[in-house]
Each structure stands twice: as C-alpha cells, then as structure tokens.
PDB file of C-alpha atoms in Angstrom:
ATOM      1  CA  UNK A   1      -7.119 -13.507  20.820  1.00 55.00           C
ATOM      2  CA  UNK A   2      -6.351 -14.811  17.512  1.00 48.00           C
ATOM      3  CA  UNK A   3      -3.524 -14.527  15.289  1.00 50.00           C
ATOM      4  CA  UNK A   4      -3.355 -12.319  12.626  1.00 47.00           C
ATOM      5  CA  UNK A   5      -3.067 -13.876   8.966  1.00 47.00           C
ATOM      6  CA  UNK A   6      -0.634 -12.635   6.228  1.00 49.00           C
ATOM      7  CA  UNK A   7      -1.758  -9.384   4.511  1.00 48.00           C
ATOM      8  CA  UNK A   8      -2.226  -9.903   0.914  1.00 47.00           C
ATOM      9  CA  UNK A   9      -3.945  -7.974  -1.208  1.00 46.00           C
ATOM     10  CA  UNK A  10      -3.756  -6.236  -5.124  1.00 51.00           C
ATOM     11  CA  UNK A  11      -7.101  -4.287  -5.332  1.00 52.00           C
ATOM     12  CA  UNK A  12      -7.448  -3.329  -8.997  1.00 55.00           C
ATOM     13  CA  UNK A  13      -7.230   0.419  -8.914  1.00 57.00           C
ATOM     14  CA  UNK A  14      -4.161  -0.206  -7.464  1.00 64.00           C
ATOM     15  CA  UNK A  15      -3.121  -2.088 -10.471  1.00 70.00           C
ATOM     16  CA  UNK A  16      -4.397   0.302 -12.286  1.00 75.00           C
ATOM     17  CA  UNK A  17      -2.290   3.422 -10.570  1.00 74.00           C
ATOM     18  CA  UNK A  18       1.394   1.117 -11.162  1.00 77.00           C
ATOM     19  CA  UNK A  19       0.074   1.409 -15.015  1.00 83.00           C
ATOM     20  CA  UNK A  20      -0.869   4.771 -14.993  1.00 84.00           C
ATOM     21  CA  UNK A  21       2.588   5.783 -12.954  1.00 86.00           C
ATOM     22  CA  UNK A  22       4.657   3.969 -15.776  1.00 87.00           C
ATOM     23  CA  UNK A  23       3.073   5.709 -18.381  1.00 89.00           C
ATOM     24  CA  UNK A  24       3.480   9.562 -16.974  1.00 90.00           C
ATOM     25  CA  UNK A  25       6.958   9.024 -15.802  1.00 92.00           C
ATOM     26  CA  UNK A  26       8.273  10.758 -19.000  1.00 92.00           C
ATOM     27  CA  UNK A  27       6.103  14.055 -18.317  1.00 92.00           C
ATOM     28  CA  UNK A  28       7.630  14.475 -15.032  1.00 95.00           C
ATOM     29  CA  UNK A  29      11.105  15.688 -14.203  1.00 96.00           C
ATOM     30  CA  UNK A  30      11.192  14.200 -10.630  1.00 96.00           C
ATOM     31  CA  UNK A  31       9.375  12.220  -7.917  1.00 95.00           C
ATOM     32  CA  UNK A  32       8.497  13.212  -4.382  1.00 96.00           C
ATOM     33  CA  UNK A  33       8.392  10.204  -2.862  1.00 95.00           C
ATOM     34  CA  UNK A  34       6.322  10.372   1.200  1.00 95.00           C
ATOM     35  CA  UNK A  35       6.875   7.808   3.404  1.00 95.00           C
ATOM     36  CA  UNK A  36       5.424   8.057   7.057  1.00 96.00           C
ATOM     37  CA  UNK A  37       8.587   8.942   9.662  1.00 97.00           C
ATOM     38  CA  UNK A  38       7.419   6.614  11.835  1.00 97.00           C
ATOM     39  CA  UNK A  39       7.829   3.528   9.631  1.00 96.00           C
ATOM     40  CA  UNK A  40      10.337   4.759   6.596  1.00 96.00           C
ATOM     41  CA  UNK A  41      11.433   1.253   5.556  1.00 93.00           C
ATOM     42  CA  UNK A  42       7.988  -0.534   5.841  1.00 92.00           C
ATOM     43  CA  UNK A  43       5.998   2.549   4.606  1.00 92.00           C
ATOM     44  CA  UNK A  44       8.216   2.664   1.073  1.00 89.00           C
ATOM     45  CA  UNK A  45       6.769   0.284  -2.174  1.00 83.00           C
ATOM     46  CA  UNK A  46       9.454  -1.548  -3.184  1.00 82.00           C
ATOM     47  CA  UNK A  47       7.999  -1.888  -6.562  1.00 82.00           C
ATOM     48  CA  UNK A  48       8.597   1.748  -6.582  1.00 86.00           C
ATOM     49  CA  UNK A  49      12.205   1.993  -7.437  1.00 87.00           C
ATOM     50  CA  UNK A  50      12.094  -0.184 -10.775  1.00 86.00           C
ATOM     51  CA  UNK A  51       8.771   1.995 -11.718  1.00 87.00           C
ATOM     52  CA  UNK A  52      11.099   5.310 -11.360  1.00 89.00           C
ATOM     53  CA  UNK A  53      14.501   3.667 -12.661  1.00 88.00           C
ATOM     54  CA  UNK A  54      16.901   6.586 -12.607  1.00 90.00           C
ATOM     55  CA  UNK A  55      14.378   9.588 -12.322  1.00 93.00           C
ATOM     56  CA  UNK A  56      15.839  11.930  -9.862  1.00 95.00           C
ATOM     57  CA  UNK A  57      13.758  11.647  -6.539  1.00 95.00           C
ATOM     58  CA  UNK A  58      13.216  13.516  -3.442  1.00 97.00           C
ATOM     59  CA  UNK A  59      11.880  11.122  -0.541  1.00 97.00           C
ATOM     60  CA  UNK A  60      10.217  12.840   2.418  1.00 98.00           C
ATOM     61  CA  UNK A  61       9.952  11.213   6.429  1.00 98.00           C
ATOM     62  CA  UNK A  62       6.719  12.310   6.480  1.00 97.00           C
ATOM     63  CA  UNK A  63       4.508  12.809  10.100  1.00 96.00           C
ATOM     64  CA  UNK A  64       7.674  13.759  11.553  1.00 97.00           C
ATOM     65  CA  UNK A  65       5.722  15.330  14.058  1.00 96.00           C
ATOM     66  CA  UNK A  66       4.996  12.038  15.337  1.00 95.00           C
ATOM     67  CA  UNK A  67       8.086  10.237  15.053  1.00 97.00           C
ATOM     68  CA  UNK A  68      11.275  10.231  17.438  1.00 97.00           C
ATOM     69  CA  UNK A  69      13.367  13.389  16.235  1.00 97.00           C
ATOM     70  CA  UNK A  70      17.045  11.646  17.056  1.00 96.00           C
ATOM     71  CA  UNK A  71      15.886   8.688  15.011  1.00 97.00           C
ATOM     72  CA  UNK A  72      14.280  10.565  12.049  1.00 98.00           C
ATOM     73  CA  UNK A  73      18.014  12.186  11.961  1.00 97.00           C
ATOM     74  CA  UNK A  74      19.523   8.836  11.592  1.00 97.00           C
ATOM     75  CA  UNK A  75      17.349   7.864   8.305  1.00 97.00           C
ATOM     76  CA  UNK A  76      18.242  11.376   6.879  1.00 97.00           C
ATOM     77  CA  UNK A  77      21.704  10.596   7.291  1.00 96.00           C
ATOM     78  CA  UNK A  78      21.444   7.225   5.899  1.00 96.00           C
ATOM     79  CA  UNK A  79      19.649   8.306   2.873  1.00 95.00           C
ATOM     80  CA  UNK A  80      22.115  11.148   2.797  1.00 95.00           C
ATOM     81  CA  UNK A  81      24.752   8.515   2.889  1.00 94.00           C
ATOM     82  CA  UNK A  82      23.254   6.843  -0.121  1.00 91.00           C
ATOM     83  CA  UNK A  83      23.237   9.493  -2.161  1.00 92.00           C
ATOM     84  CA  UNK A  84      19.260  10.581  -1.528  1.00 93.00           C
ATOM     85  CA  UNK A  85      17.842  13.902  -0.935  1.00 96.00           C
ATOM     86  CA  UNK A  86      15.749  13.174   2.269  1.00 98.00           C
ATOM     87  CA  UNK A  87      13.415  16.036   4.196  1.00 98.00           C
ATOM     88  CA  UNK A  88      11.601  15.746   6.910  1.00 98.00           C
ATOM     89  CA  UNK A  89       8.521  16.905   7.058  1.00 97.00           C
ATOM     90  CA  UNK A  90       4.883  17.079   8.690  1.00 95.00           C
ATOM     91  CA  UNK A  91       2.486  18.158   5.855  1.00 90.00           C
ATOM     92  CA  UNK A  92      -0.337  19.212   8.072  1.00 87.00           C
ATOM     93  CA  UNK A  93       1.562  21.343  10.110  1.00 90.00           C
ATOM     94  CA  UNK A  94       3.829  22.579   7.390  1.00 92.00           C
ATOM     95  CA  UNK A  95       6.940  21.855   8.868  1.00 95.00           C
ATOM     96  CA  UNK A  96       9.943  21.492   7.121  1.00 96.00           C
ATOM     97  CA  UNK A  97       8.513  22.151   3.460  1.00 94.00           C
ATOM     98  CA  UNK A  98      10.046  25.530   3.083  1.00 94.00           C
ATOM     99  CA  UNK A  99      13.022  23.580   2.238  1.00 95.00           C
ATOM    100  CA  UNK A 100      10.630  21.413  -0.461  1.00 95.00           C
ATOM    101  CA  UNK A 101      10.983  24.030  -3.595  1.00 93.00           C
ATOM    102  CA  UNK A 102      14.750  24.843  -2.729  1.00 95.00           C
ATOM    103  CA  UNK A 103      16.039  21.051  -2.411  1.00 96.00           C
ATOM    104  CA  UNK A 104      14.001  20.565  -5.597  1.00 95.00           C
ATOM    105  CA  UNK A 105      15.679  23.138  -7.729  1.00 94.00           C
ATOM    106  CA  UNK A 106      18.990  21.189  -6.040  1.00 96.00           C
ATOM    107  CA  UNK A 107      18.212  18.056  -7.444  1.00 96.00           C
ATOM    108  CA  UNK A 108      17.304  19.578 -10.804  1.00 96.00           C
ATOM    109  CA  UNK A 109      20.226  22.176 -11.125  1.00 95.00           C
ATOM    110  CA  UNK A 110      21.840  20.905 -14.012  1.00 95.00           C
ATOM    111  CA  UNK A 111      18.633  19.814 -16.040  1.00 94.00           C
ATOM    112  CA  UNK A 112      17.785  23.878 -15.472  1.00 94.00           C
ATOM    113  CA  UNK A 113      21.009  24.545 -16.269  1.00 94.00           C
ATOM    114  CA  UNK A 114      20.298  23.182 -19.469  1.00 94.00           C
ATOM    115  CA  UNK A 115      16.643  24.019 -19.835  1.00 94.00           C
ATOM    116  CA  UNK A 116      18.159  28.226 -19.459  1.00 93.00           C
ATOM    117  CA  UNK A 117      20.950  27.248 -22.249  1.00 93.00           C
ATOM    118  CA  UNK A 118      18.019  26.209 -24.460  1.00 92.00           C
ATOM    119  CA  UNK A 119      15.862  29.488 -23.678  1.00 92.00           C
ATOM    120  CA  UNK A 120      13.402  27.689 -21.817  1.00 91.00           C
ATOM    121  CA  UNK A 121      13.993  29.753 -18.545  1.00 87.00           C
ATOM    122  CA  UNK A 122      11.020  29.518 -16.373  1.00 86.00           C
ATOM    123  CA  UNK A 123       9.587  26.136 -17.679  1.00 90.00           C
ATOM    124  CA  UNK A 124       7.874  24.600 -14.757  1.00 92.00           C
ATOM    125  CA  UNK A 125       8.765  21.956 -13.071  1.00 94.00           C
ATOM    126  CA  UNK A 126       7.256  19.097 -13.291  1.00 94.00           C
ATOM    127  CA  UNK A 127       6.945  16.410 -10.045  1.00 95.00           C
ATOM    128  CA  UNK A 128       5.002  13.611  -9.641  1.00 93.00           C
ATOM    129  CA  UNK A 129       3.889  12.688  -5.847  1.00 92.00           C
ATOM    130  CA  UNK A 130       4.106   8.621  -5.108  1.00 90.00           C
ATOM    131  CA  UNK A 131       3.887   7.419  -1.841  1.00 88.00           C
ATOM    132  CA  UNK A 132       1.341   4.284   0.014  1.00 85.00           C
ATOM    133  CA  UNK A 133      -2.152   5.299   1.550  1.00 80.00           C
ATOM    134  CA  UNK A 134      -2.192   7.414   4.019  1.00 82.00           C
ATOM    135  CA  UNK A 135       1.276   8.973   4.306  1.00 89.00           C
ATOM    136  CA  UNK A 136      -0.124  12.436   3.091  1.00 88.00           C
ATOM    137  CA  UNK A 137       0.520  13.051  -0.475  1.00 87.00           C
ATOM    138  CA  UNK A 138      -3.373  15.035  -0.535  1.00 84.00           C
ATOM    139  CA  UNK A 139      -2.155  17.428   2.755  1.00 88.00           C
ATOM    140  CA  UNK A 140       1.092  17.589   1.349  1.00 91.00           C
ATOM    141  CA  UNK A 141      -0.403  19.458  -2.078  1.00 88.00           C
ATOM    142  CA  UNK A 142      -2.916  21.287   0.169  1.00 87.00           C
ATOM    143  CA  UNK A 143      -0.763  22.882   1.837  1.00 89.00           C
ATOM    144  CA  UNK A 144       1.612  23.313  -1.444  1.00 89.00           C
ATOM    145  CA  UNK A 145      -1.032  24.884  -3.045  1.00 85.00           C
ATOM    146  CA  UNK A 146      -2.491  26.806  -0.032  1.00 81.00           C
ATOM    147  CA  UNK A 147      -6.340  25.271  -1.436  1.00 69.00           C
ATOM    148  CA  UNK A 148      -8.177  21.988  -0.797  1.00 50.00           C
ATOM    149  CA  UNK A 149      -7.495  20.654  -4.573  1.00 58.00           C
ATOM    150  CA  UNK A 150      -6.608  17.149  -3.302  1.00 47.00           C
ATOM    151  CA  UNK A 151      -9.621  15.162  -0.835  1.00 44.00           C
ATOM    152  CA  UNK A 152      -7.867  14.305   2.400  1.00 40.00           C
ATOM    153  CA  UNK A 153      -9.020  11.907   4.507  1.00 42.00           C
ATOM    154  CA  UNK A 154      -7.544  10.053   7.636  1.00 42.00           C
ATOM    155  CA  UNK A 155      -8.253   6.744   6.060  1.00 41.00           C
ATOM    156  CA  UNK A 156      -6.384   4.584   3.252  1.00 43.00           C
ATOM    157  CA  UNK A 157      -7.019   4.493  -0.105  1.00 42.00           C
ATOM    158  CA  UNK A 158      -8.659   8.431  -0.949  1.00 40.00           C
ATOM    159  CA  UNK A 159      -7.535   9.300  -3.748  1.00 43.00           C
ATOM    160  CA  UNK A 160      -8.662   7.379  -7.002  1.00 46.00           C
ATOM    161  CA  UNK A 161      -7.331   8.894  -9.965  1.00 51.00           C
ATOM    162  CA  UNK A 162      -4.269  10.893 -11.086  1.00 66.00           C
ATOM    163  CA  UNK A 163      -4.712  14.912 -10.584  1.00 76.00           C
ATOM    164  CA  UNK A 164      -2.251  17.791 -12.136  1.00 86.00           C
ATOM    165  CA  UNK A 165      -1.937  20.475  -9.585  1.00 88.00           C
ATOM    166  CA  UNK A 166      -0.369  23.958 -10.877  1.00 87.00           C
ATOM    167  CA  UNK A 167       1.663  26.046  -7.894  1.00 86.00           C
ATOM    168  CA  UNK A 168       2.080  29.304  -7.788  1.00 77.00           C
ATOM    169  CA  UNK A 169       5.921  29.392  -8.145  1.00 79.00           C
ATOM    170  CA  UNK A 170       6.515  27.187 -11.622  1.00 85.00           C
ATOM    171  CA  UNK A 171       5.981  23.948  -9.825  1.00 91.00           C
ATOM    172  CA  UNK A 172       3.577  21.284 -11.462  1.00 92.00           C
ATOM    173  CA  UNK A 173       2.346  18.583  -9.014  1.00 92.00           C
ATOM    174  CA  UNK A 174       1.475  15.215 -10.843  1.00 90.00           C
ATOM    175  CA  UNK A 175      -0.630  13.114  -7.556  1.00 85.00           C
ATOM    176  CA  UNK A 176      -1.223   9.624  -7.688  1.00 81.00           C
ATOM    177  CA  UNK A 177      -3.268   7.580  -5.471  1.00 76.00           C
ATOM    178  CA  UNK A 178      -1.970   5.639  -3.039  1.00 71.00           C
ATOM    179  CA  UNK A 179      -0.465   2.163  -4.135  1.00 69.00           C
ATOM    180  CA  UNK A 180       0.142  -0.713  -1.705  1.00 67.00           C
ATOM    181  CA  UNK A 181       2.337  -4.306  -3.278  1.00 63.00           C
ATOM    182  CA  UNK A 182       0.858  -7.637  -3.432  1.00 53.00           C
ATOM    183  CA  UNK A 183       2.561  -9.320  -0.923  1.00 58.00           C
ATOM    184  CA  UNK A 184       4.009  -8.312   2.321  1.00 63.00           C
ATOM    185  CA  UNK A 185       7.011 -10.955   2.644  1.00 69.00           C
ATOM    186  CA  UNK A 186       7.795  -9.689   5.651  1.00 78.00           C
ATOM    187  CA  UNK A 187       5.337 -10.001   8.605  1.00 82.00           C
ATOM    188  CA  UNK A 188       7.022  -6.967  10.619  1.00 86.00           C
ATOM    189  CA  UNK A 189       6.386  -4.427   7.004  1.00 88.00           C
ATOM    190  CA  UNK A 190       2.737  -5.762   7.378  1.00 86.00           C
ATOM    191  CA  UNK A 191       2.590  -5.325  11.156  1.00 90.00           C
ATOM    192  CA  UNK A 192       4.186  -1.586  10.719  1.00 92.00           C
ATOM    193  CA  UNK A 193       1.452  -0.305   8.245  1.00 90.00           C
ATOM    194  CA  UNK A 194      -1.278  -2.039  10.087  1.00 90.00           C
ATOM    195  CA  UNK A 195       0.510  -0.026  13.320  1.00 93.00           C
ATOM    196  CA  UNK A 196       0.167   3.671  11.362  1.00 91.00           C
ATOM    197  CA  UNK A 197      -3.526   3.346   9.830  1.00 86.00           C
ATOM    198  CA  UNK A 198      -1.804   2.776   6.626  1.00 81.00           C
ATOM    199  CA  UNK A 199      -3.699  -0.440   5.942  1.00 78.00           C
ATOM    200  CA  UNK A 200      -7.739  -0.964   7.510  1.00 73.00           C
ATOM    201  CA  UNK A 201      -7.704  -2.675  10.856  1.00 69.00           C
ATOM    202  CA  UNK A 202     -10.130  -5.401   9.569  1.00 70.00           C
ATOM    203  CA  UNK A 203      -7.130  -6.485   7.502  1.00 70.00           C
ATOM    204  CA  UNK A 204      -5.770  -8.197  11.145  1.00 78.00           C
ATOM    205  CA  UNK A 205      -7.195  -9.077  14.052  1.00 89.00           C
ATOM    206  CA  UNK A 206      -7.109  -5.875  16.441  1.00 93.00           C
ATOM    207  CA  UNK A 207      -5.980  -7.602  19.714  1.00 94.00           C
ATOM    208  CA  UNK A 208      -3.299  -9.672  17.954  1.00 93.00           C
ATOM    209  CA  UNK A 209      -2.371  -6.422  16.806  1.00 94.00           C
ATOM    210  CA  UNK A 210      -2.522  -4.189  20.014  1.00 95.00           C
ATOM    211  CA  UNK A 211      -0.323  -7.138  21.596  1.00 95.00           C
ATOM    212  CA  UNK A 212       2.574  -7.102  18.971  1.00 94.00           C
ATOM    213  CA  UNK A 213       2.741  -3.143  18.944  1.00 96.00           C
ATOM    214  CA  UNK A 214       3.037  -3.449  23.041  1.00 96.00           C
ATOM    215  CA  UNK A 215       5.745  -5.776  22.789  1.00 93.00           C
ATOM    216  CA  UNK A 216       7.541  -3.604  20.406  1.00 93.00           C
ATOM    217  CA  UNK A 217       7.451  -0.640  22.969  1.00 95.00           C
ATOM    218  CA  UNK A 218       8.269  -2.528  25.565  1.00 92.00           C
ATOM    219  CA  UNK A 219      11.547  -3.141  23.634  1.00 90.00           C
ATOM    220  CA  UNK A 220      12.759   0.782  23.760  1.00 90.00           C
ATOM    221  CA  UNK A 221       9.949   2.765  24.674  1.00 95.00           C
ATOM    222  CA  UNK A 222       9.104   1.142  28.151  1.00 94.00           C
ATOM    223  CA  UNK A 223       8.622   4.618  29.982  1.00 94.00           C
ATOM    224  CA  UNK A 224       5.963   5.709  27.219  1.00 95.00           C
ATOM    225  CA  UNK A 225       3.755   2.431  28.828  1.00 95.00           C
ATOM    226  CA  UNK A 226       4.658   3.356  31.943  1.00 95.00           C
ATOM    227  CA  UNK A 227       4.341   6.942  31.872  1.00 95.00           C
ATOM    228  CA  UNK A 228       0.649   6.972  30.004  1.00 96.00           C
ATOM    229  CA  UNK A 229      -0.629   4.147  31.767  1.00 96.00           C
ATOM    230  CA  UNK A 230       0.455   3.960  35.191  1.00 95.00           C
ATOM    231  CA  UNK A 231       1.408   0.465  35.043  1.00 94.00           C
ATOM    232  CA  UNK A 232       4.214  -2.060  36.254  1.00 91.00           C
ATOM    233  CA  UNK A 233       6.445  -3.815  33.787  1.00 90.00           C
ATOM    234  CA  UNK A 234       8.237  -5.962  36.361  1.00 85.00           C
ATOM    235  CA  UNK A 235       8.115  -9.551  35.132  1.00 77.00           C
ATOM    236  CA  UNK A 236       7.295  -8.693  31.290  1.00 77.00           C
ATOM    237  CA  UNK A 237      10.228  -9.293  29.352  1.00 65.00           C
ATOM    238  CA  UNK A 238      10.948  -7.250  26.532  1.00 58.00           C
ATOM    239  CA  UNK A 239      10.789  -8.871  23.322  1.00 53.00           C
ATOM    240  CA  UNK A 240      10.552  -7.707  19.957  1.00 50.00           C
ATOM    241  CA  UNK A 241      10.992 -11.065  17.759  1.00 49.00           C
ATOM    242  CA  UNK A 242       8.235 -11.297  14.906  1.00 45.00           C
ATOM    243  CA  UNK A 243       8.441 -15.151  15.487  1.00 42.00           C
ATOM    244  CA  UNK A 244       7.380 -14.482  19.171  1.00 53.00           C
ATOM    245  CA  UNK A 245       3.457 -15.870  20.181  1.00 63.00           C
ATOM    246  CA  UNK A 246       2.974 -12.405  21.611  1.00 78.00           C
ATOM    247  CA  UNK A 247       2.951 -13.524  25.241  1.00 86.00           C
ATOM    248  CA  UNK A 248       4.775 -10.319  26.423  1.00 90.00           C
ATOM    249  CA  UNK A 249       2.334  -8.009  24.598  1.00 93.00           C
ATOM    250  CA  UNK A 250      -0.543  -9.994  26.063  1.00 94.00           C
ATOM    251  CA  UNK A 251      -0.068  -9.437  29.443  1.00 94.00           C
ATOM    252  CA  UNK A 252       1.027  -5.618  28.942  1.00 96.00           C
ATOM    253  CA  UNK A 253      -2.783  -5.341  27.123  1.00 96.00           C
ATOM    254  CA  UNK A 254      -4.140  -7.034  30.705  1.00 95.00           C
ATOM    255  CA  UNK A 255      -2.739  -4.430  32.424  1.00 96.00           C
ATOM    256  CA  UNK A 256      -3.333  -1.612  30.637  1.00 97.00           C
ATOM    257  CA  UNK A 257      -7.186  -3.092  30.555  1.00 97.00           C
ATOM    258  CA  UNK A 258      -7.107  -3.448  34.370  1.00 95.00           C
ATOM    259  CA  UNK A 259      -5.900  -0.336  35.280  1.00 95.00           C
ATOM    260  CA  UNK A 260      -8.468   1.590  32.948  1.00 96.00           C
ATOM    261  CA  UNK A 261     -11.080  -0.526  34.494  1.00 95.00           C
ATOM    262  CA  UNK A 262     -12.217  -1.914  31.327  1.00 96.00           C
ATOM    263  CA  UNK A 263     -13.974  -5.220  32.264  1.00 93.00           C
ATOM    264  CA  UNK A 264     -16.745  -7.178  31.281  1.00 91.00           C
ATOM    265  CA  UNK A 265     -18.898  -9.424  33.491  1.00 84.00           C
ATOM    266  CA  UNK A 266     -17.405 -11.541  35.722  1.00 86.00           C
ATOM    267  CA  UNK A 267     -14.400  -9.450  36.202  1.00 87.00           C
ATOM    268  CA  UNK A 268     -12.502 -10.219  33.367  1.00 93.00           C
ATOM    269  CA  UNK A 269     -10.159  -7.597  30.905  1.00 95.00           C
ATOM    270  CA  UNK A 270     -12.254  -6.690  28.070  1.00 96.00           C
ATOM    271  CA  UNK A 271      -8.741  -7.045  26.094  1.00 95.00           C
ATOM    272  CA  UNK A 272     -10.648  -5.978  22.824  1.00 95.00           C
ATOM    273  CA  UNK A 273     -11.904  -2.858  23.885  1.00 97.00           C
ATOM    274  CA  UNK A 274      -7.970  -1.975  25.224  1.00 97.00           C
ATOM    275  CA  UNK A 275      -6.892  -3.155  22.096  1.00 96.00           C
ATOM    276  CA  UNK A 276      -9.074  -0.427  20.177  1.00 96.00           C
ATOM    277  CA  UNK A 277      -8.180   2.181  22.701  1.00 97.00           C
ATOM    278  CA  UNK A 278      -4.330   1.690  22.474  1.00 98.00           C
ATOM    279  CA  UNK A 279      -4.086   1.774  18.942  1.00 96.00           C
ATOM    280  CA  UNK A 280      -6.473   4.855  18.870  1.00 95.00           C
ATOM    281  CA  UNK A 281      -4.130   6.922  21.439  1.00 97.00           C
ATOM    282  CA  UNK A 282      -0.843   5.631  19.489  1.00 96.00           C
ATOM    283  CA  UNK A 283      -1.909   6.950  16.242  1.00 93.00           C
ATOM    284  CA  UNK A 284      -3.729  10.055  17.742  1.00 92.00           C
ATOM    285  CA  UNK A 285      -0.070  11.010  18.981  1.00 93.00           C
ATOM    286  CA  UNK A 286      -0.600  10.438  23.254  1.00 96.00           C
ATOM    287  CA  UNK A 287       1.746   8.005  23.335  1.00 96.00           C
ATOM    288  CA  UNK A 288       4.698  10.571  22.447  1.00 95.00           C
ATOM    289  CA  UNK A 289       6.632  10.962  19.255  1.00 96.00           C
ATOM    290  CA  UNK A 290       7.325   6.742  18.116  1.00 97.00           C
ATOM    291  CA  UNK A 291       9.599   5.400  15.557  1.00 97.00           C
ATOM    292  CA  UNK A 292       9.028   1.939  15.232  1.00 96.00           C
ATOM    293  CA  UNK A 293      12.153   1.313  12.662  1.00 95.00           C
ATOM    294  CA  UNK A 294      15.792   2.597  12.736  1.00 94.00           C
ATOM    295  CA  UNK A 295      18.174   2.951   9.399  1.00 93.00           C
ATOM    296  CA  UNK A 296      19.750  -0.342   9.278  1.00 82.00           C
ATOM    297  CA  UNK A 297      23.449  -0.398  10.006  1.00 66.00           C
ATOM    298  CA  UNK A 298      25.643  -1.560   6.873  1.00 54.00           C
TER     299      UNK A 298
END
C-alpha cells in the first residue's frame, strides 16, 4: 500500500467558472450554496466567501439522507448560531426543499419589501447555485424545476458552463459548474472529498484511502464495521490522527478482506480489491447514514 500524495490541482475550466462567478454576482440577488452533509466543512470552497462578499446566502447540508441526522442538527445550529440560513436537504429524494422557496423569500424580505415599494411586485428572484463537484447542484434544479434541464451525473466535474433555469413560481436559477481550490492545506479536507466521490479516486491511492476512512470509523462508528462486516475489533485501536501511518486502518482492511474471502494466490488479502469494495458500499449508503465531520466547538 502506498501513501497517498497531496491533492493539488486548478484545472482551467475551473479557473474559468471563479471568473465567470465574479462577473454574474451582480445579476443575482442570492446564493444557494450545497455542500454534501456528510462532509460540510471539507465540502465548502473557501475561496467562496470572498467571491460572494456580503451577498445574502442560503447554504444547504446536502445528501442528508446519508449523513448522521443528530449531527446534521448540530451544523444547522452552528450555522444558525452564526447568523446563516442552513437547510437540510437530499435533492434526489426531495427532502427538505419545500422549505427552499419559503426560507428564500426570508432571507430576501426586506429587498422585496423594497422591490413592492418600487412597483416591481412579482420580479423574480434571482439565485445563483455554487457548490464543489458532486454535491448536487444539477438534481437539486431537476427536481426545482420538475425537468432534466441540468445533466446529472454521479461523477465530478458535469457541468461545464453556466445555465439560467426559469421556475415556475418567480424563481430564476443561475447554475455554475462545480469549482474545486488549488490547494488542499489540509490533508483531512483532501481525504474527506476523496471519501464522498467528490474528487476521482485516481487522485489517491485507493488502499491508502480505504485504510484512513476505516480508521476514521473505527473512531465513532465501530458498530457500523462490526455490524456490516462481521468482524472483531479487539486489538485495533481507534485512531483518527491525520499524522497516523494508517496502521489501524490496515489491519481493519485485512479483516474485512478475510472475512469476504477475497484472496489471491497463496492465501493472501487481496487488500485492493477490499479497498474498492469498501469505498463502493460507503458511498452507495450500506454502511448507514456517516458524518465524517462535526461543527467545531468555539
């Protein structure tokens, strides 16, 4: 197994969409911003916030389907606390957006307010979507907009250009494609996306990768390991430090490889193939509903 590098990358369309969300921030009224509700912290640009400045903003915990419901309560009370309008949500589903348009017309009351005073009652409102690859800005206007305007695909990095899409009740969607940051300074943000899909797996090594996610779990979600595959902990020591050479998460991938059988010739764990598979079941939901980051404390 070898170690995973540091993920650096600035693709130019991505470039490109930080230009083109500059220039259209004066045609919009707010921003939706989706992160993934498994990974809020990691899944957020934090280029983002000096691109919007003091544009009213909406953020959604996106996938909340597949993230721990006590803990996704926690980051909507910390945003709360912060003075952010936070929703949870699951786009593909369609749960929790009934309260999209109504928290929207919250955060805008006093710019309609003054848009009625005017006699501009009924001007449309105009919201531009941000959010990284793969966090479901295209199922979110989908299901908005009850069509398939917007391509969706379970795979980073879709959606190429900016697209206007009109809703039925006064609501103008501006979508941009997904935009990742240079640099990940730090390793566990990298790790996190790499965890979710939200980055492709031959960014980092997959076993490197299975091993650090298992070592995470085993630092909370223990059962989930035990529970799905049927195998003893005793003598793996949970440890969650990014500075950590993965020794924990090593042997939990042996075991889960034993136990499913999956060997090679000669008897030994093919590790790789486990690898694949547990990072396959986590993100197709059989491990349970995951959050891999809680709202840090202040």
């Amino acid at each position: 197994m070898s170690e995973a590098t540091d993920v650096q990358w600035f693709p130019g369309h991505m470039a490109k969409t930080r230009r083109i969300m500059k220039s259209s921030m004066p045609l919009v009224d707010a921003v939706v911003e989706i992160t993934d509700a498994r990974i809020p912290y990691s899944s957020r640009n934090p280029e983002i916030d000096k691109i919007i400045g003091k544009k009213p903003r909406l953020v959604l915990l996106n996938k909340c389907d597949a993230a721990d419901e006590t803990v996704t309560s926690r980051w909507i009370d910390y945003y709360k606390r912060n003075g952010v309008y936070a929703l949870a949500t699951d786009c593909k589903s369609g749960r929790g957006l009934n309260k999209f348009l109504p928290t929207l017309k919250e955060i805008l009351k006093d710019e309609i307010e003054r848009w009625n005073k005017k006699g501009m009652t009924g001007r449309p409102l105009r919201i531009m979507i941000v959010g990284i690859p793969n966090v479901g800005k295209s199922s979110l206007i989908n299901r908005l907009s009850k069509s398939k305007r917007a391509k969706v695909e379970d795979r980073p990095g879709v959606t190429r250009g900016k697209q206007w899409v009109a809703l039925s009740d006064g609501v103008e969607l501006l979508d941009m494609p997904g935009v990742l940051w240079p640099k990940f300074e730090d390793k566990q943000v990298g790790e996190n996306l790499a965890f979710t899909g939200a980055v492709k797996d031959n960014i980092m090594d997959i076993e490197y990768l299975a091993c650090r996610f298992l070592q995470l779990l085993n630092n909370g979600y223990e059962d989930r390991l035990v529970n799905r595959y049927g195998i003893d902990l005793n003598g793996v020591q949970a440890d969650d430090s990014v500075l950590s050479d993965c020794t924990e998460g090593y042997e939990i991938l042996q075991r889960i490889g034993k136990k499913r059988g999956f060997l090679i010739s000669g008897g030994e764990i093919d590790t790789e193939r486990t690898a694949i598979m547990v990072m396959d079941e986590f993100r197709g939901g059989k491990l349970g509903r995951l959050s891999l980051e809680s709202p840090k404390v202040k």
